[in-house]
CSV table of C-alpha atoms in Angstrom, one decimal:
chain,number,residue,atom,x,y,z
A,1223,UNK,CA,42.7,1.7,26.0
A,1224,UNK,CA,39.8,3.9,26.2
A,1225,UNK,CA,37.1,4.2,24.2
A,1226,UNK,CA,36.7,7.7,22.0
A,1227,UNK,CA,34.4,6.8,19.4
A,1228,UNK,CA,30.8,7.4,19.2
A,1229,UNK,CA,29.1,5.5,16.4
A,1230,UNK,CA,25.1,6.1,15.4
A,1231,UNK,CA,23.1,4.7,12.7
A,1232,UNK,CA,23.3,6.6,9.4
A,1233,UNK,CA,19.5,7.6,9.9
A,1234,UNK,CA,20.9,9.4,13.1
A,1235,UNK,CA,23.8,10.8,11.6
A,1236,UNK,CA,21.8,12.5,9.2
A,1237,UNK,CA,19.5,14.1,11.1
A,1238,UNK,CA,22.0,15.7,13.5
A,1239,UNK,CA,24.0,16.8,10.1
A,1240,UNK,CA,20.1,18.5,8.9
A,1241,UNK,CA,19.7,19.5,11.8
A,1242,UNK,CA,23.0,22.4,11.8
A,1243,UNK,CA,22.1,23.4,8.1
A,1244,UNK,CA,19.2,26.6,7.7
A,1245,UNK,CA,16.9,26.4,5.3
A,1246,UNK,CA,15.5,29.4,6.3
A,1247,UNK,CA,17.1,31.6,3.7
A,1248,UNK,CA,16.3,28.6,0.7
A,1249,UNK,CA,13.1,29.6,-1.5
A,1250,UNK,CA,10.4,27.5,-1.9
A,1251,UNK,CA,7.4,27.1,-4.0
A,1252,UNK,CA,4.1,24.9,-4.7
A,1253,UNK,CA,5.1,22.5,-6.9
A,1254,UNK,CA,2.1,19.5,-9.2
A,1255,UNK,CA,3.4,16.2,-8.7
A,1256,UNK,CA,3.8,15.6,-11.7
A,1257,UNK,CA,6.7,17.9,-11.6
A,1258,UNK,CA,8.1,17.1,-8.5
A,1259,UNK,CA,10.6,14.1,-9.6
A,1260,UNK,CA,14.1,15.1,-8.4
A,1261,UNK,CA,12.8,18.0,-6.6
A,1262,UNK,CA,13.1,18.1,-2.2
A,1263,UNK,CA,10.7,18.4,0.1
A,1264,UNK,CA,10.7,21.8,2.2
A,1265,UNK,CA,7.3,19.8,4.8
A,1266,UNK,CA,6.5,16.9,6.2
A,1267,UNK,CA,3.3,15.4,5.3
A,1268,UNK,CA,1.3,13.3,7.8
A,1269,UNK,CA,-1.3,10.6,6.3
A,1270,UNK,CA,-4.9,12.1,6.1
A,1271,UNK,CA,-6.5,8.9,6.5
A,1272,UNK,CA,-5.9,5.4,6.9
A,1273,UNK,CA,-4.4,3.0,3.6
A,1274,UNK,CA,-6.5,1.2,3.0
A,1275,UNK,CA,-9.5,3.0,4.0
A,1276,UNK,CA,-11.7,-0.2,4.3
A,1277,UNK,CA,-10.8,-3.8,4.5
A,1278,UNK,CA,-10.5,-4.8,0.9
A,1279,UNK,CA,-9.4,-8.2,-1.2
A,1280,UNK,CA,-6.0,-8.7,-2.3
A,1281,UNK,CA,-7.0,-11.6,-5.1
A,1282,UNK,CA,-9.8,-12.2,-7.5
A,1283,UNK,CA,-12.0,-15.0,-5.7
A,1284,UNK,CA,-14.6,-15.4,-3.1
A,1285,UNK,CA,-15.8,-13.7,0.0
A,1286,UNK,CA,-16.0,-16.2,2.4
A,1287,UNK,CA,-16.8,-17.1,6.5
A,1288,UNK,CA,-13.6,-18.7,6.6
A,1289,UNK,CA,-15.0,-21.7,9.1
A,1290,UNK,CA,-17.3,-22.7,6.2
A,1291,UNK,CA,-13.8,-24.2,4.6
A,1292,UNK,CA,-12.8,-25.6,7.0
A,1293,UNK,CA,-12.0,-29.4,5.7
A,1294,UNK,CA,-12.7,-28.7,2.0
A,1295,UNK,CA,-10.6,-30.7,0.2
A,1296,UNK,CA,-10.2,-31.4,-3.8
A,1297,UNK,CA,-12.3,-34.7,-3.0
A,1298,UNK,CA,-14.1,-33.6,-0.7
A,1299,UNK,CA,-15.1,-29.7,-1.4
A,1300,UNK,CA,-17.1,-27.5,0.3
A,1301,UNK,CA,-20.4,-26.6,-1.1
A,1302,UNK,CA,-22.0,-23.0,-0.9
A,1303,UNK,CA,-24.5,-20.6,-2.2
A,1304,UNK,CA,-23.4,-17.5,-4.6
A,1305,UNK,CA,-25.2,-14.6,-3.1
A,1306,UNK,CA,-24.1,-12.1,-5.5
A,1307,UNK,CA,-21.1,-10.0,-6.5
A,1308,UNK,CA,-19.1,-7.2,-5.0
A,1309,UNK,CA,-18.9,-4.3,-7.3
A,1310,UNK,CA,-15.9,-2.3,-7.8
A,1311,UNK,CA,-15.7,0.5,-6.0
A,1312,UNK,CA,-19.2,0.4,-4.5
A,1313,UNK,CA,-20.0,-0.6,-0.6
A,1314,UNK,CA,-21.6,-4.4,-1.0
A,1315,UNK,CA,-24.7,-4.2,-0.6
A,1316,UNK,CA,-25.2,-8.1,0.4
A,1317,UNK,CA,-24.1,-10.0,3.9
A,1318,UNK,CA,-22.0,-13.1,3.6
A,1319,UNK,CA,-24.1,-15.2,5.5
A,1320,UNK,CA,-23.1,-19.2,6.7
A,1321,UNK,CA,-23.2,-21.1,3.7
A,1322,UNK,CA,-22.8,-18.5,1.1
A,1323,UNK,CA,-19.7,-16.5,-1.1
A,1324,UNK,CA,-19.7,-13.2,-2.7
A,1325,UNK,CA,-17.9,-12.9,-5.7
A,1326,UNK,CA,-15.2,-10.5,-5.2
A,1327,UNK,CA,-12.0,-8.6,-7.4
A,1328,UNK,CA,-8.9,-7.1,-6.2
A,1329,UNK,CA,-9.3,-4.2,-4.3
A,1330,UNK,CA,-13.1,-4.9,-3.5
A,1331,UNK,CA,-15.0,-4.1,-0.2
A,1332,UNK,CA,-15.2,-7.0,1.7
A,1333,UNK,CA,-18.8,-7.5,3.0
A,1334,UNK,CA,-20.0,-7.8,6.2
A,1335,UNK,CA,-20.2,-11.7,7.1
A,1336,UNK,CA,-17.1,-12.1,5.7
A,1337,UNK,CA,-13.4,-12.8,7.4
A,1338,UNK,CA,-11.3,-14.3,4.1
A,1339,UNK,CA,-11.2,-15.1,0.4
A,1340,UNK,CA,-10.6,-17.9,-1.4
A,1341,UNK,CA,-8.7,-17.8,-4.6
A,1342,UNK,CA,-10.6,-18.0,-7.7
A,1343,UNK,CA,-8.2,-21.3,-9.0
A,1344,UNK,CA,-9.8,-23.2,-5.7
A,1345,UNK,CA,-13.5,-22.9,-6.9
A,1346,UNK,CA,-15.5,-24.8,-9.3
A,1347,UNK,CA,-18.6,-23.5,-10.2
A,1348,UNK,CA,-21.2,-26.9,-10.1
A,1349,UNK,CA,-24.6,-25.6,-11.2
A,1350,UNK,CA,-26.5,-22.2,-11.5
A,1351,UNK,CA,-25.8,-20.1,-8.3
A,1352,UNK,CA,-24.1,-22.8,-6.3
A,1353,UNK,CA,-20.0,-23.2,-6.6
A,1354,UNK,CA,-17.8,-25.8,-4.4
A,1355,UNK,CA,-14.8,-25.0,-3.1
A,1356,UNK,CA,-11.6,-27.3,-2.4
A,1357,UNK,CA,-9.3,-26.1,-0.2
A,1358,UNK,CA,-10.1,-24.1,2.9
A,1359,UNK,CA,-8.8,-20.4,4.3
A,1360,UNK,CA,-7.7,-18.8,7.4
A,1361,UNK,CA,-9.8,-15.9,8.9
A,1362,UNK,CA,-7.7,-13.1,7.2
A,1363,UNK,CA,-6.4,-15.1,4.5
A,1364,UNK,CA,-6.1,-12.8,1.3
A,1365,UNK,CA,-7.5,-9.9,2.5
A,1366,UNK,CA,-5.6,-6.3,3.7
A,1367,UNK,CA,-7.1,-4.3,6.7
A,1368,UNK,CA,-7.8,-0.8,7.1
A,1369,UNK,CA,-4.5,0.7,7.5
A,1370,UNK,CA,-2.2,-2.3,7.1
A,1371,UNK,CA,-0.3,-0.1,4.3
A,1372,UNK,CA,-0.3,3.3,6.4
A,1373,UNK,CA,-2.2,4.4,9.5
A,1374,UNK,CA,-3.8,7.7,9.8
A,1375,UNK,CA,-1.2,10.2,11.2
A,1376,UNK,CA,2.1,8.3,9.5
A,1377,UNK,CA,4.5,10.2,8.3
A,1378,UNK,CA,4.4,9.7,4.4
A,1379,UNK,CA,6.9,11.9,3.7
A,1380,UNK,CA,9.4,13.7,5.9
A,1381,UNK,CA,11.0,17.7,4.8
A,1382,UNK,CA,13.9,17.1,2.9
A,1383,UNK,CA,12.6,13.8,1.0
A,1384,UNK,CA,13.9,13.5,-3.0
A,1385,UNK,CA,10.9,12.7,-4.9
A,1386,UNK,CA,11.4,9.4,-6.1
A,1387,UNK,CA,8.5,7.8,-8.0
A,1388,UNK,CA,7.4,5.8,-5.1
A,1389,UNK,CA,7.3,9.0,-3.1
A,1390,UNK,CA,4.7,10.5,-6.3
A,1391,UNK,CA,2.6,7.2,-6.2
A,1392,UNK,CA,2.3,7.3,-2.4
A,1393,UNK,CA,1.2,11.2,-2.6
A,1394,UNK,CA,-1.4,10.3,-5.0
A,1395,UNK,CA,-2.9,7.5,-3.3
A,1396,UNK,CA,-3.7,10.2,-0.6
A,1397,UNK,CA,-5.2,12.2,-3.2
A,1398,UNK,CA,-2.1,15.3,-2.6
A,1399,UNK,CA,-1.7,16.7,-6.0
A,1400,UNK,CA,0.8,19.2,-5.2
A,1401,UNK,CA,3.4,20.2,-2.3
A,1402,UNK,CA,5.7,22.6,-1.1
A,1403,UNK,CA,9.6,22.2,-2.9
A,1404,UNK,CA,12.7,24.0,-2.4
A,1405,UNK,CA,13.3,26.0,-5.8
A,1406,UNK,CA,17.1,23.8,-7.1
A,1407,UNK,CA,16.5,20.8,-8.9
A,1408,UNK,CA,18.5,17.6,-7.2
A,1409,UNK,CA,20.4,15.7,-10.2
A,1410,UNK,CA,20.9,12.0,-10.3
A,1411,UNK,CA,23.6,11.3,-10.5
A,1412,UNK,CA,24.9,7.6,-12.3
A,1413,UNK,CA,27.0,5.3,-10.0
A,1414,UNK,CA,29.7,5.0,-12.8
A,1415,UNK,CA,31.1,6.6,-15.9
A,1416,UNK,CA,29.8,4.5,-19.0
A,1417,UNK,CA,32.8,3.4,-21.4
A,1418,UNK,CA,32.7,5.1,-24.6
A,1419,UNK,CA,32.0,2.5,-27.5
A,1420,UNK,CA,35.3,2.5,-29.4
């Protein structure tokens, strides 16, 4: 017997189905995001810029070379230098260099010199300026690059998106404050009827 279905993916399906519908006639308007939940998109919005923008730390610890760890242990730590601190949302203005840490936070820059981060719960500090750590790191270990969430050009949101909350925190991290929304309001709908106490 002869084949005489055609299946595609339900991504596919729906744009052929979008694309025999006009929206042509459908008014739209400039809508804050704050009042965008529910609402669809009538444009597609490409990323402006890279996410991150620079290479930043995803823990609180300490910029590192990672090869200076290599074969720190508890017993047998690795000792190094504490050339400063990298302060939130500022450019570091010191170089990791061999033998020394910056203290870094979560979403710091990570300084030149540096290539990982060590957690905070793997260093002791030992004396003024001086902290040891015990357990070593791989070069990129806890750090994101630029663009390792979204790369410049990405589609972040495609025309005829329902803004979701995730769709509102991604269009602020871009700094877009308002877009372009067809004029009905989509309702959520629930799943299933809730019973009625009795």
């Amino acid at each position: 017997m002869t084949e005489f279905l055609t299946l595609i993916s339900p991504a596919e399906a729906r744009k052929v189905f979008f694309s025999h519908l006009d929206f042509s006639t459908v008014e739209s308007e400039s809508v804050g995001i704050r009042q965008a939940l529910n609402r669809v998109s009538t444009e597609e919005i490409l990323a402006s810029h890279p996410l991150p923008s620079f290479t930043r730390s995803s823990v609180d610890g300490y910029a590192v070379k990672a090869s200076d760890t290599f074969g720190a242990t508890e017993s047998m730590p690795a000792y190094m230098k504490v050339a400063g601190e990298v302060e939130m949302g500022a450019r570091p203005t010191n170089k990791v260099e061999p033998g020394s840490v910056l203290l870094i936070h979560t979403g710091g820059m990570l300084p030149d010199g540096a290539d990982a981060v060590v957690m905070l719960e793997y260093v002791q500090q030992t004396r003024e300026g001086e902290v040891e750590v015990g357990r070593p790191v791989a070069v990129g270990e806890n750090i994101i690059r630029i663009g390792e969430d979204v790369k410049e050009g990405e589609l972040i949101l495609a025309k005829g998106t329902r803004i979701r909350p995730s769709e509102i925190g991604g269009l602020a991290a871009f700094g877009i404050l308002s877009l372009r929304l067809f004029r009905y309001v989509v309702e959520a709908r629930p799943f299933c009827k809730q019973n009625s106490a009795p």
